[in-house]
Amino acid sequence: MRVGLPALHRKLGKKRILLLGGLLISLIFIGVHKLNKQRNAAREVQPVLHKQFKQSQLRDWHDHDAMMRDAERSGPGEQGKPAYVVNMEYKEAAPDSLREYGFNALLSEQISLERALPDVRHLSCRTQTYNKQLPAVSIIVVAHNEHPTVLQRTLHSLWNRTPHELLHELILVDDFSTHPPTRFDVSLEQNLILKFGAKLKILKHTVHVGLISARIAGARMASAPVLVFLDAHVEATHNWLPPLLQPIFEAPNTTCTTPIIDTINYSTFEYMRASPARGAFDWSFNYVQLPLRDEERQLLPAPHQNPVMNGGLFAITAKYFWHLGAYDAGLDVWGAEQFELSFKIWMCGGRILEVPCSRMGHLYRDDAFHVKYTNRTDDFISKNYKRVALVWLDEYRDVLYKHISKLALLDAGDVSARHALRQRLKCKKFKWYLETIAPDLLQTYPPVEPPDYAFGALQSQAAPHLCLDSLLIPPRQQIGDLSPCSPDLKYPYATQYWRLSFRRDLRQRLKSNCLEVQSWSPNAPIWLWPCHHQGGNQFWYYDQQTQLLAQGEAAGERRCLEANVTARRVYMNLCDFANVNMKWNFGFVNKTMMKTFFKGLTKWLN
């Protein structure tokens, strides 16, 4: 078939149009593809640029020169090492010093006011950076009859280890100290002002108002954006402040932070490392600790939730502190103020974080020493408990009353203003707090404790006239004496009454002290130690068939209590079923409860 020239031109024209159209579509497609590719590339680069921007806002706040100088210091108590009184005259006076202050005050006088402390932080804390624009702080320290060297060591450590651009002021509230030589006299005041200059502000009360009111007075005097409350017997470690401020910088209107509080030994002033934990309470309103949750432990040293702050070492913005109503002004002297503030923060939309990269040493007194913060003889602490219970515990206040029966009839004063505060802040129920913030508290400290697995005297089968006796020895001491048994093994003398509690620890009858093993050497000693409710070195099991009393949950860690009847002492050694010195009679064994002993255990291997 022949096609004419005009028709051929028409066909070719159509093909050109189709080709041009296809080419145009291809070009558009390629253009769109390139544009999308560029946009995707921009999206991929953007987080990197954002990360670089954020990094440019961060800073290493460590004072490396000061850390190097501290590392070179030597002398009594330096680097946090235990110190001892050498002078014989001082040695003879040391026991009187311990009785008067609850710590070795004579030794304190021989330790430098600016001593160096060890760096016990998690290794990654040493390279952490924090925002350049952290807020300035007012540090508030309340002192009442504090020993001069301890108080000055507190202030010197804060001065030397706090970035001065963050330290707006150091407020010292003297709550009418009267006891020589701790009286806040003119010479001490002049020395402090000479050392710390205009940043030190001193508020001297002419009447004693108590710790809680004194802190509120210090907060009213403060003018920095952030308030940091500290005790007068602490020692700050290097770079303690920036980690506390970072979470507050990120959420200033809802955040309160607390450091890890290490222990300064009352006898030797040794600096002793503490472990991260979650603060809580038992139903006698004692401060206790719960272990970290698994996910929190894996993220260490990141800050983690803290249901209850430990006493009064914390940071919070002034705006948020006053928004929360500060401390309840109806609380007298001291006691329960940390519970009131902690419940209020959590239940009213805030959070408390413990910050493991911030560490503060605290001088704890001898357990036998009773702090006398006031001459008042009324039971102000129970009144404080009642006020907190009435406002914040809802139906759980009855649980507290069952454990502290005198609270039920106690007059706690007018709490209507605090109820109004709770309503204004739109706070959640206490049940929500228990279920959400501290869900393991009811398991560890149930409102009604299950029966003990066993209780009464621990009678040696090798010498049936001898029983394990605590001899009124205070906690944190080695024990292990065998004494003539009480006539009644089921309900023996108080010093011979032991409970194998539902927590699977071996504790004294009316006190929160447990038997603990701290070493794995032959003839390892036994210690009386505050119960920590976490098993481990306080886990005990009584085998009714073999009559062995075993310590340690995992098979590789298990040892048994052994009597040395000649020396009338007990030790821990590898379990031996044939060794009569390892066999014990318990005053009473609850056979029904014993059937449930291994329920929920994962480590015990028979």
Coordinates of C-alpha atoms in Angstrom, one line a residue:
M1 CA 0.0 0.0 0.0
R2 CA 1.5 3.3 -1.0
V3 CA 1.3 6.3 1.3
G4 CA 1.4 9.7 -0.1
L5 CA 3.8 12.3 1.1
P6 CA 1.3 14.5 3.0
A7 CA 0.0 11.5 4.8
L8 CA 3.5 10.4 5.7
H9 CA 4.2 13.9 7.1
R10 CA 1.0 13.6 9.2
K11 CA 2.2 10.2 10.6
L12 CA 5.6 11.5 11.4
G13 CA 4.1 14.6 13.1
K14 CA 2.0 12.4 15.3
K15 CA 5.1 10.3 16.2
R16 CA 7.1 13.5 17.0
I17 CA 4.3 14.7 19.3
L18 CA 4.2 11.3 21.0
L19 CA 8.0 11.3 21.4
L20 CA 8.1 14.9 22.7
G21 CA 5.3 14.1 25.1
G22 CA 7.1 11.0 26.3
L23 CA 10.3 13.0 26.7
L24 CA 8.6 15.7 28.6
I25 CA 7.0 13.2 30.9
S26 CA 10.4 11.6 31.4
L27 CA 12.0 14.9 32.2
I28 CA 9.2 15.7 34.7
F29 CA 9.6 12.3 36.3
I30 CA 13.4 12.7 36.5
G31 CA 12.9 16.2 38.0
V32 CA 10.5 15.0 40.6
H33 CA 12.8 12.1 41.4
K34 CA 15.7 14.4 41.9
L35 CA 13.7 16.8 44.0
N36 CA 12.5 13.9 46.2
K37 CA 16.0 12.7 46.5
Q38 CA 17.2 16.1 47.5
R39 CA 14.4 16.4 50.1
N40 CA 15.2 12.9 51.5
A41 CA 18.8 13.9 51.7
A42 CA 17.9 17.0 53.5
R43 CA 15.8 15.0 55.9
E44 CA 18.8 12.7 56.5
V45 CA 21.1 15.6 57.1
Q46 CA 18.8 17.6 59.3
P47 CA 19.1 15.3 62.4
V48 CA 22.9 15.5 62.1
L49 CA 22.8 19.3 61.8
H50 CA 20.4 19.4 64.8
K51 CA 22.6 17.1 66.8
Q52 CA 25.6 19.3 66.0
F53 CA 23.6 22.3 67.1
K54 CA 22.7 20.7 70.4
Q55 CA 26.3 19.6 70.9
S56 CA 27.4 23.2 70.5
Q57 CA 25.1 24.1 73.4
L58 CA 26.8 21.6 75.8
R59 CA 29.7 22.1 78.1
D60 CA 32.1 20.1 80.3
W61 CA 31.5 21.7 83.7
H62 CA 34.3 19.8 85.4
D63 CA 37.0 21.9 87.1
H64 CA 39.9 19.8 86.0
D65 CA 42.6 21.9 87.6
A66 CA 40.9 21.6 91.0
M67 CA 40.5 17.9 90.5
M68 CA 44.2 17.6 89.8
R69 CA 45.1 19.6 92.9
D70 CA 42.8 17.4 95.0
A71 CA 44.4 14.3 93.7
E72 CA 47.8 15.4 95.1
R73 CA 46.5 16.1 98.6
S74 CA 47.6 13.8 101.5
G75 CA 47.0 13.8 105.2
P76 CA 44.4 12.6 107.7
G77 CA 41.1 11.8 106.0
E78 CA 42.3 12.9 102.6
Q79 CA 40.9 11.1 99.5
G80 CA 38.1 10.0 101.9
K81 CA 40.3 7.4 103.6
P82 CA 39.6 6.5 107.2
A83 CA 41.4 8.6 109.8
Y84 CA 42.3 7.9 113.4
V85 CA 43.2 9.9 116.5
V86 CA 46.9 9.5 117.2
N87 CA 47.4 11.8 120.1
M88 CA 46.9 9.7 123.3
E89 CA 45.2 12.6 125.1
Y90 CA 42.7 13.0 122.3
K91 CA 42.2 9.2 122.2
E92 CA 41.1 9.2 125.8
A93 CA 38.6 12.1 125.1
A94 CA 37.3 10.6 121.9
P95 CA 34.5 8.5 123.5
D96 CA 33.1 11.6 125.2
S97 CA 33.2 13.5 121.9
L98 CA 31.3 10.6 120.3
R99 CA 28.6 10.7 123.0
E100 CA 28.2 14.5 122.8
Y101 CA 28.0 14.8 119.0
G102 CA 27.2 11.4 117.7
F103 CA 30.5 11.4 115.7
N104 CA 34.2 11.7 116.5
A105 CA 34.4 15.5 116.8
L106 CA 38.0 15.5 118.0
L107 CA 39.0 13.6 114.8
S108 CA 37.0 16.1 112.8
E109 CA 39.2 18.9 114.2
Q110 CA 42.3 17.1 112.8
I111 CA 41.0 16.7 109.3
S112 CA 41.4 19.6 106.8
L113 CA 38.4 21.7 106.1
E114 CA 39.2 21.4 102.4
R115 CA 40.0 17.7 102.3
A116 CA 39.9 15.8 99.0
L117 CA 37.3 13.1 98.3
P118 CA 37.4 10.1 96.1
D119 CA 35.6 10.1 92.7
V120 CA 33.1 7.2 93.2
R121 CA 30.9 8.1 90.3
H122 CA 30.0 5.8 87.4
L123 CA 32.9 6.1 84.9
S124 CA 30.7 7.6 82.2
C125 CA 29.8 10.5 84.5
R126 CA 33.4 11.8 84.1
T127 CA 32.8 12.6 80.4
Q128 CA 29.2 13.8 80.6
T129 CA 28.4 17.3 79.3
Y130 CA 25.5 19.5 80.2
N131 CA 23.9 22.7 78.9
K132 CA 26.0 25.8 78.8
Q133 CA 23.1 27.9 80.1
L134 CA 22.2 26.2 83.3
P135 CA 20.4 28.3 85.9
A136 CA 22.1 29.9 88.9
V137 CA 21.3 28.5 92.4
S138 CA 20.8 29.7 95.9
I139 CA 22.2 27.0 98.2
I140 CA 20.3 26.9 101.6
V141 CA 22.0 25.3 104.6
V142 CA 20.3 25.2 108.0
A143 CA 22.6 24.8 111.1
H144 CA 21.6 24.3 114.7
N145 CA 24.4 23.5 117.2
E146 CA 26.5 22.1 114.4
H147 CA 30.2 21.4 115.3
P148 CA 32.2 24.2 113.7
T149 CA 34.6 22.0 111.8
V150 CA 31.8 20.0 110.3
L151 CA 29.9 23.1 109.3
Q152 CA 32.9 24.7 107.8
R153 CA 33.9 21.5 105.9
T154 CA 30.4 21.6 104.4
L155 CA 30.7 25.2 103.3
H156 CA 34.3 24.8 102.0
S157 CA 33.4 21.8 99.9
L158 CA 30.4 23.7 98.4
W159 CA 32.6 26.7 97.7
N160 CA 35.4 24.7 96.1
R161 CA 33.3 22.3 94.0
T162 CA 30.5 24.5 92.8
P163 CA 31.0 26.5 89.6
H164 CA 31.0 30.1 90.8
E165 CA 29.1 31.3 87.8
L166 CA 26.2 29.0 88.9
L167 CA 26.5 29.9 92.6
H168 CA 24.4 33.0 93.0
E169 CA 24.5 32.8 96.8
L170 CA 25.2 30.6 99.7
I171 CA 22.5 31.1 102.4
L172 CA 23.4 29.9 105.9
V173 CA 20.5 29.9 108.3
D174 CA 21.6 29.6 111.9
D175 CA 18.6 28.4 113.8
F176 CA 19.5 29.9 117.2
S177 CA 22.6 27.8 118.0
T178 CA 23.3 27.9 121.7
H179 CA 25.6 25.0 122.6
P180 CA 29.3 25.8 123.1
P181 CA 31.5 25.3 121.3
T182 CA 29.0 25.0 118.4
R183 CA 27.5 28.4 119.2
F184 CA 27.5 30.5 116.1
D185 CA 29.7 33.2 117.6
V186 CA 31.2 36.4 116.1
S187 CA 34.6 35.0 115.3
L188 CA 33.2 32.1 113.3
E189 CA 30.9 34.4 111.4
Q190 CA 33.8 36.8 110.6
N191 CA 36.0 33.9 109.4
L192 CA 33.2 32.7 107.1
I193 CA 32.6 36.1 105.6
L194 CA 36.3 36.6 105.1
K195 CA 36.5 33.3 103.3
F196 CA 33.4 33.4 101.2
G197 CA 32.7 37.1 100.7
A198 CA 29.5 38.7 99.5
K199 CA 28.1 35.4 98.1
L200 CA 27.6 34.2 101.7
K201 CA 24.5 35.5 103.3
I202 CA 23.8 34.6 107.0
L203 CA 20.4 34.6 108.5
K204 CA 20.5 34.4 112.3
H205 CA 17.4 33.5 114.2
T206 CA 16.9 34.9 117.7
V207 CA 14.5 32.1 118.6
H208 CA 14.6 28.5 117.6
V209 CA 12.0 27.8 114.9
G210 CA 13.0 24.3 113.8
L211 CA 14.4 22.8 110.6
I212 CA 11.3 23.1 108.5
S213 CA 10.5 26.7 109.2
A214 CA 14.2 27.6 109.0
R215 CA 14.3 26.2 105.4
I216 CA 11.3 28.2 104.5
A217 CA 12.9 31.3 105.9
G218 CA 16.1 30.6 103.8
A219 CA 13.9 30.1 100.7
R220 CA 12.2 33.4 101.2
M221 CA 15.6 35.1 101.4
A222 CA 16.9 33.4 98.2
S223 CA 16.9 35.3 94.9
A224 CA 18.3 32.7 92.4
P225 CA 16.0 30.8 90.0
V226 CA 16.8 27.4 91.6
L227 CA 16.9 26.5 95.3
V228 CA 19.2 23.8 96.5
F229 CA 18.5 22.6 100.1
L230 CA 21.4 20.8 101.9
D231 CA 22.2 19.7 105.5
A232 CA 24.9 21.3 107.4
H233 CA 27.0 18.1 107.7
V234 CA 27.6 17.1 104.1
E235 CA 30.6 17.2 101.8
A236 CA 30.1 18.0 98.1
T237 CA 32.1 16.0 95.5
H238 CA 33.4 17.4 92.2
N239 CA 30.9 18.4 89.5
W240 CA 27.9 17.6 91.8
L241 CA 25.7 20.5 90.7
P242 CA 25.5 20.5 86.9
P243 CA 23.9 17.0 86.7
L244 CA 21.3 18.1 89.3
L245 CA 20.4 21.1 87.2
Q246 CA 20.2 19.5 83.7
P247 CA 16.8 17.8 84.3
I248 CA 15.5 21.0 85.9
F249 CA 16.7 23.0 82.9
E250 CA 14.7 20.7 80.6
A251 CA 11.5 20.8 82.6
P252 CA 11.7 23.6 85.2
N253 CA 8.1 23.7 86.2
T254 CA 7.7 20.0 87.1
T255 CA 11.1 18.7 88.2
C256 CA 12.8 18.1 91.5
T257 CA 16.2 16.4 91.6
T258 CA 18.2 14.6 94.3
P259 CA 21.8 13.4 94.5
I260 CA 23.0 10.0 95.5
I261 CA 23.8 10.4 99.2
D262 CA 27.0 8.6 100.2
T263 CA 28.0 7.9 103.8
I264 CA 30.7 9.6 105.9
N265 CA 31.6 7.3 108.7
Y266 CA 30.9 8.9 112.1
S267 CA 34.0 7.3 113.7
T268 CA 36.7 7.5 111.0
F269 CA 35.2 10.1 108.5
E270 CA 35.8 7.5 105.8
Y271 CA 33.8 8.3 102.6
M272 CA 31.7 5.3 101.8
R273 CA 30.0 4.8 98.4
A274 CA 26.2 4.3 98.3
S275 CA 24.3 2.6 95.5
P276 CA 21.5 4.2 93.4
A277 CA 18.1 3.4 94.9
R278 CA 14.5 4.5 95.0
G279 CA 13.3 6.2 98.2
A280 CA 10.1 5.0 99.8
F281 CA 8.5 4.6 103.3
D282 CA 7.2 1.8 105.5
W283 CA 3.9 2.0 107.4
S284 CA 5.6 3.4 110.5
F285 CA 6.7 6.3 108.3
N286 CA 10.3 5.3 108.3
Y287 CA 12.3 6.3 105.3
V288 CA 13.3 3.1 103.4
Q289 CA 14.7 2.2 100.0
L290 CA 13.5 0.1 97.1
P291 CA 15.8 -1.3 94.4
L292 CA 15.9 0.2 90.9
R293 CA 13.7 -1.3 88.3
D294 CA 15.4 -3.5 85.7
E295 CA 15.0 -0.8 83.0
E296 CA 16.4 1.9 85.3
R297 CA 19.4 -0.3 86.2
Q298 CA 20.2 -0.9 82.5
L299 CA 20.2 2.9 81.8
L300 CA 22.5 3.9 84.6
P301 CA 23.9 6.4 85.2
A302 CA 20.9 8.2 83.7
P303 CA 18.5 9.9 86.2
H304 CA 15.7 7.6 87.4
Q305 CA 12.4 8.1 89.2
N306 CA 12.6 8.6 93.0
P307 CA 9.3 8.1 94.8
V308 CA 10.5 9.7 98.0
M309 CA 13.4 12.0 98.5
N310 CA 15.9 11.2 101.3
G311 CA 15.5 14.0 103.8
G312 CA 16.5 17.4 102.7
L313 CA 19.1 17.2 99.9
F314 CA 17.3 18.3 96.7
A315 CA 17.1 21.0 94.0
I316 CA 14.0 22.7 92.7
T317 CA 13.1 25.9 91.0
A318 CA 11.9 28.6 93.4
K319 CA 8.8 29.2 91.2
Y320 CA 7.9 25.5 91.4
F321 CA 8.6 25.3 95.2
W322 CA 6.3 28.1 96.0
H323 CA 3.7 26.9 93.4
L324 CA 3.5 23.6 95.4
G325 CA 3.0 25.6 98.6
A326 CA 6.5 25.1 99.9
Y327 CA 6.6 23.0 103.0
D328 CA 3.4 22.7 105.1
A329 CA 3.9 25.5 107.6
G330 CA 1.9 23.5 110.1
L331 CA 4.7 20.9 110.3
D332 CA 6.8 21.5 113.4
V333 CA 10.6 21.3 113.9
W334 CA 11.4 18.3 111.7
G335 CA 9.9 15.0 110.5
A336 CA 7.7 13.9 107.6
E337 CA 8.5 17.0 105.6
Q338 CA 10.2 14.9 102.9
F339 CA 7.1 12.7 102.6
E340 CA 4.7 15.7 102.3
L341 CA 6.8 17.3 99.6
S342 CA 7.5 14.0 97.7
F343 CA 3.8 13.0 97.7
K344 CA 2.8 16.5 96.6
I345 CA 5.3 16.6 93.7
W346 CA 4.3 13.2 92.3
M347 CA 0.5 13.4 92.9
C348 CA 0.2 17.0 91.5
G349 CA 1.9 16.5 88.1
G350 CA 5.6 16.7 88.9
R351 CA 8.5 14.3 89.2
I352 CA 11.5 13.6 91.4
L353 CA 14.6 12.2 89.8
E354 CA 17.6 10.8 91.6
V355 CA 20.7 11.8 89.6
P356 CA 23.5 9.2 89.9
C357 CA 26.2 11.5 88.5
S358 CA 25.6 13.9 91.4
R359 CA 27.0 12.6 94.7
M360 CA 27.0 14.2 98.1
G361 CA 28.6 12.7 101.3
H362 CA 26.5 12.9 104.4
L363 CA 27.9 12.5 108.0
Y364 CA 25.5 10.1 109.7
R365 CA 25.7 9.9 113.4
D366 CA 26.1 6.9 115.6
D367 CA 22.8 5.0 115.8
A368 CA 22.9 5.1 119.5
F369 CA 23.0 8.9 119.4
H370 CA 19.7 10.7 119.6
V371 CA 19.6 14.1 117.8
K372 CA 18.1 16.7 120.1
Y373 CA 17.0 19.5 117.7
T374 CA 14.7 21.1 120.2
N375 CA 13.9 21.3 124.0
R376 CA 10.3 20.7 123.3
T377 CA 8.8 17.6 125.0
D378 CA 5.6 17.3 123.0
D379 CA 5.3 14.7 120.3
F380 CA 5.6 17.0 117.3
I381 CA 6.8 14.2 115.0
S382 CA 3.6 12.3 115.4
K383 CA 1.6 15.4 114.8
N384 CA 3.6 15.9 111.5
Y385 CA 2.8 12.3 110.5
K386 CA -0.9 12.9 111.2
R387 CA -1.0 16.1 109.1
V388 CA 0.6 14.4 106.1
A389 CA -1.7 11.4 106.5
L390 CA -4.9 13.6 106.7
V391 CA -4.0 15.6 103.5
W392 CA -2.3 13.1 101.2
L393 CA -2.9 9.4 102.2
D394 CA -6.6 9.2 101.5
E395 CA -8.0 5.8 102.7
Y396 CA -4.4 4.6 103.3
R397 CA -4.2 6.8 106.4
D398 CA -6.0 4.0 108.3
V399 CA -3.0 1.7 107.5
L400 CA -0.7 4.2 109.1
Y401 CA -2.9 4.5 112.1
K402 CA -2.9 0.7 112.6
H403 CA 0.9 0.8 112.7
I404 CA 1.1 4.0 114.8
S405 CA -2.0 3.7 116.9
K406 CA -1.6 7.0 118.8
L407 CA -2.2 8.9 115.5
A408 CA -5.9 8.1 115.4
L409 CA -6.8 10.3 118.4
L410 CA -4.0 12.9 117.9
D411 CA -5.0 16.5 117.1
A412 CA -3.0 17.6 114.1
G413 CA -4.4 21.1 113.8
D414 CA -6.3 22.7 111.0
V415 CA -5.4 21.2 107.6
S416 CA -8.1 22.8 105.5
A417 CA -5.6 25.1 103.7
R418 CA -3.6 22.1 102.6
H419 CA -6.7 20.3 101.4
A420 CA -7.6 23.5 99.4
L421 CA -4.0 23.5 98.0
R422 CA -4.4 19.8 96.9
Q423 CA -7.7 20.7 95.2
R424 CA -6.3 23.7 93.4
L425 CA -3.3 21.7 92.1
K426 CA -5.7 19.0 90.8
C427 CA -3.7 16.3 92.5
K428 CA -4.2 12.6 91.9
K429 CA -5.2 10.0 94.5
F430 CA -2.7 8.3 96.8
K431 CA -3.7 5.0 95.3
W432 CA -2.5 6.2 91.9
Y433 CA 0.8 7.1 93.5
L434 CA 1.2 3.6 95.0
E435 CA 0.2 1.8 91.8
T436 CA 2.1 4.0 89.3
I437 CA 5.1 5.6 91.0
A438 CA 5.9 2.9 93.6
P439 CA 4.1 -0.3 92.6
D440 CA 6.5 -2.6 94.4
L441 CA 6.1 -0.7 97.7
L442 CA 3.0 -2.7 98.7
Q443 CA 4.8 -5.9 97.9
T444 CA 7.8 -5.1 100.0
Y445 CA 5.9 -3.2 102.8
P446 CA 2.4 -4.7 102.7
P447 CA -0.2 -2.9 104.9
V448 CA -0.7 -6.2 106.8
E449 CA 2.5 -8.3 107.0
P450 CA 2.2 -12.1 106.3
P451 CA 3.2 -14.4 109.2
D452 CA 6.8 -15.2 109.8
Y453 CA 8.2 -18.5 108.4
A454 CA 9.7 -19.1 111.9
F455 CA 10.4 -17.1 115.0
G456 CA 11.8 -17.4 118.6
A457 CA 15.2 -18.5 119.8
L458 CA 17.9 -20.1 117.7
Q459 CA 19.2 -23.0 119.8
S460 CA 22.4 -24.8 119.0
Q461 CA 22.0 -28.6 118.8
A462 CA 25.7 -29.0 119.6
A463 CA 25.2 -27.2 122.9
P464 CA 21.4 -27.0 123.6
H465 CA 21.9 -24.7 126.5
L466 CA 23.3 -22.0 124.2
C467 CA 21.3 -19.6 121.9
L468 CA 22.3 -16.9 119.5
D469 CA 22.2 -13.5 121.3
S470 CA 22.4 -10.0 120.0
L471 CA 23.5 -8.7 123.4
L472 CA 22.0 -5.2 122.7
I473 CA 24.8 -4.6 120.2
P474 CA 23.8 -1.6 117.9
P475 CA 23.5 -2.1 114.2
R476 CA 26.4 -2.0 111.7
Q477 CA 28.5 -4.1 114.2
Q478 CA 29.7 -7.7 114.1
I479 CA 27.7 -10.0 116.3
G480 CA 27.6 -13.7 117.0
D481 CA 27.6 -14.5 120.7
L482 CA 26.1 -17.6 122.1
S483 CA 24.5 -17.1 125.6
P484 CA 22.5 -19.3 127.9
C485 CA 19.1 -19.8 126.4
S486 CA 15.9 -18.2 127.6
P487 CA 13.6 -20.6 129.5
D488 CA 11.0 -20.0 126.7
L489 CA 12.4 -20.7 123.2
K490 CA 9.2 -19.7 121.4
Y491 CA 9.0 -16.3 123.2
P492 CA 12.5 -15.7 124.5
Y493 CA 14.4 -12.7 125.8
A494 CA 14.3 -9.8 123.4
T495 CA 18.0 -10.2 122.5
Q496 CA 17.4 -13.8 121.6
Y497 CA 14.2 -13.3 119.6
W498 CA 14.8 -13.8 115.9
R499 CA 12.3 -13.7 113.0
L500 CA 12.6 -15.5 109.7
S501 CA 10.3 -12.9 108.1
F502 CA 8.1 -13.2 104.9
R503 CA 10.9 -11.2 103.2
R504 CA 13.2 -14.2 103.8
D505 CA 15.6 -12.3 106.1
L506 CA 16.6 -13.0 109.7
R507 CA 15.7 -10.0 111.8
Q508 CA 15.3 -8.8 115.3
R509 CA 11.8 -9.0 116.7
L510 CA 10.9 -5.3 117.1
K511 CA 13.7 -3.6 115.1
S512 CA 14.5 -3.2 111.4
N513 CA 17.9 -4.9 111.8
C514 CA 18.9 -8.1 110.0
L515 CA 21.7 -10.6 110.1
E516 CA 24.0 -10.1 107.1
V517 CA 27.2 -11.7 105.8
Q518 CA 29.7 -9.4 104.1
S519 CA 32.6 -11.7 103.2
W520 CA 33.1 -15.2 101.8
S521 CA 36.2 -16.2 103.8
P522 CA 36.2 -19.3 106.1
N523 CA 34.7 -18.5 109.5
A524 CA 33.2 -15.4 108.0
P525 CA 31.7 -13.1 110.7
I526 CA 28.0 -12.1 110.9
W527 CA 26.9 -8.5 111.0
L528 CA 23.8 -6.8 112.4
W529 CA 22.8 -4.4 109.7
P530 CA 19.7 -2.3 108.8
C531 CA 17.4 -4.6 106.7
H532 CA 17.4 -3.7 103.0
H533 CA 14.7 -6.2 101.9
Q534 CA 16.6 -7.2 98.7
G535 CA 17.8 -10.7 99.6
G536 CA 21.4 -11.1 98.7
N537 CA 23.6 -11.0 101.7
Q538 CA 20.5 -10.9 104.0
F539 CA 18.7 -13.9 102.5
W540 CA 18.2 -16.8 104.9
Y541 CA 16.5 -20.2 104.8
Y542 CA 15.9 -22.7 107.5
D543 CA 15.8 -26.4 106.4
Q544 CA 13.4 -28.3 108.8
Q545 CA 14.8 -31.7 107.8
T546 CA 18.5 -31.0 108.0
Q547 CA 18.1 -28.2 110.6
L548 CA 20.7 -26.1 108.7
L549 CA 20.3 -22.4 108.7
A550 CA 21.6 -21.3 105.2
Q551 CA 22.5 -17.9 104.0
G552 CA 22.6 -17.0 100.3
E553 CA 20.0 -17.4 97.6
A554 CA 22.1 -18.8 94.7
A555 CA 23.6 -22.2 95.2
G556 CA 27.2 -21.0 94.6
E557 CA 26.9 -18.4 97.4
R558 CA 25.2 -20.5 100.0
R559 CA 26.8 -21.1 103.4
C560 CA 25.5 -22.2 106.8
L561 CA 25.6 -20.8 110.4
E562 CA 28.1 -22.8 112.5
A563 CA 28.6 -22.7 116.3
N564 CA 31.9 -22.7 118.0
V565 CA 30.6 -23.9 121.4
T566 CA 34.0 -23.5 123.0
A567 CA 34.4 -19.9 122.0
R568 CA 30.7 -19.3 122.3
R569 CA 30.7 -17.6 118.9
V570 CA 29.0 -18.3 115.5
Y571 CA 30.5 -18.0 112.0
M572 CA 29.6 -18.8 108.4
N573 CA 31.1 -21.7 106.6
L574 CA 30.3 -24.1 103.7
C575 CA 27.3 -26.2 104.5
D576 CA 27.9 -29.7 105.9
F577 CA 24.9 -31.9 106.6
A578 CA 26.9 -34.1 108.9
N579 CA 28.3 -31.2 111.0
V580 CA 26.3 -31.0 114.3
N581 CA 27.7 -27.5 114.9
M582 CA 25.6 -26.4 112.0
K583 CA 22.3 -27.7 113.3
W584 CA 19.8 -25.4 115.0
N585 CA 16.4 -25.5 116.5
F586 CA 14.0 -22.6 115.9
G587 CA 11.7 -21.7 118.7
F588 CA 8.7 -22.0 116.4
V589 CA 8.4 -23.0 112.7
N590 CA 5.3 -22.2 110.8
K591 CA 5.0 -25.3 108.7
T592 CA 2.1 -23.9 106.6
M593 CA 4.1 -20.8 105.6
M594 CA 7.2 -22.9 105.0
K595 CA 5.4 -24.7 102.2
T596 CA 5.3 -21.4 100.3
F597 CA 8.9 -20.4 101.0
F598 CA 10.3 -20.9 97.5
K599 CA 7.3 -19.4 95.7
G600 CA 8.6 -16.8 93.2
L601 CA 12.3 -17.6 93.8
T602 CA 14.4 -17.9 90.7
K603 CA 17.9 -18.3 92.0
W604 CA 17.5 -21.1 94.5
L605 CA 18.8 -24.3 93.1
N606 CA 18.4 -27.5 95.2

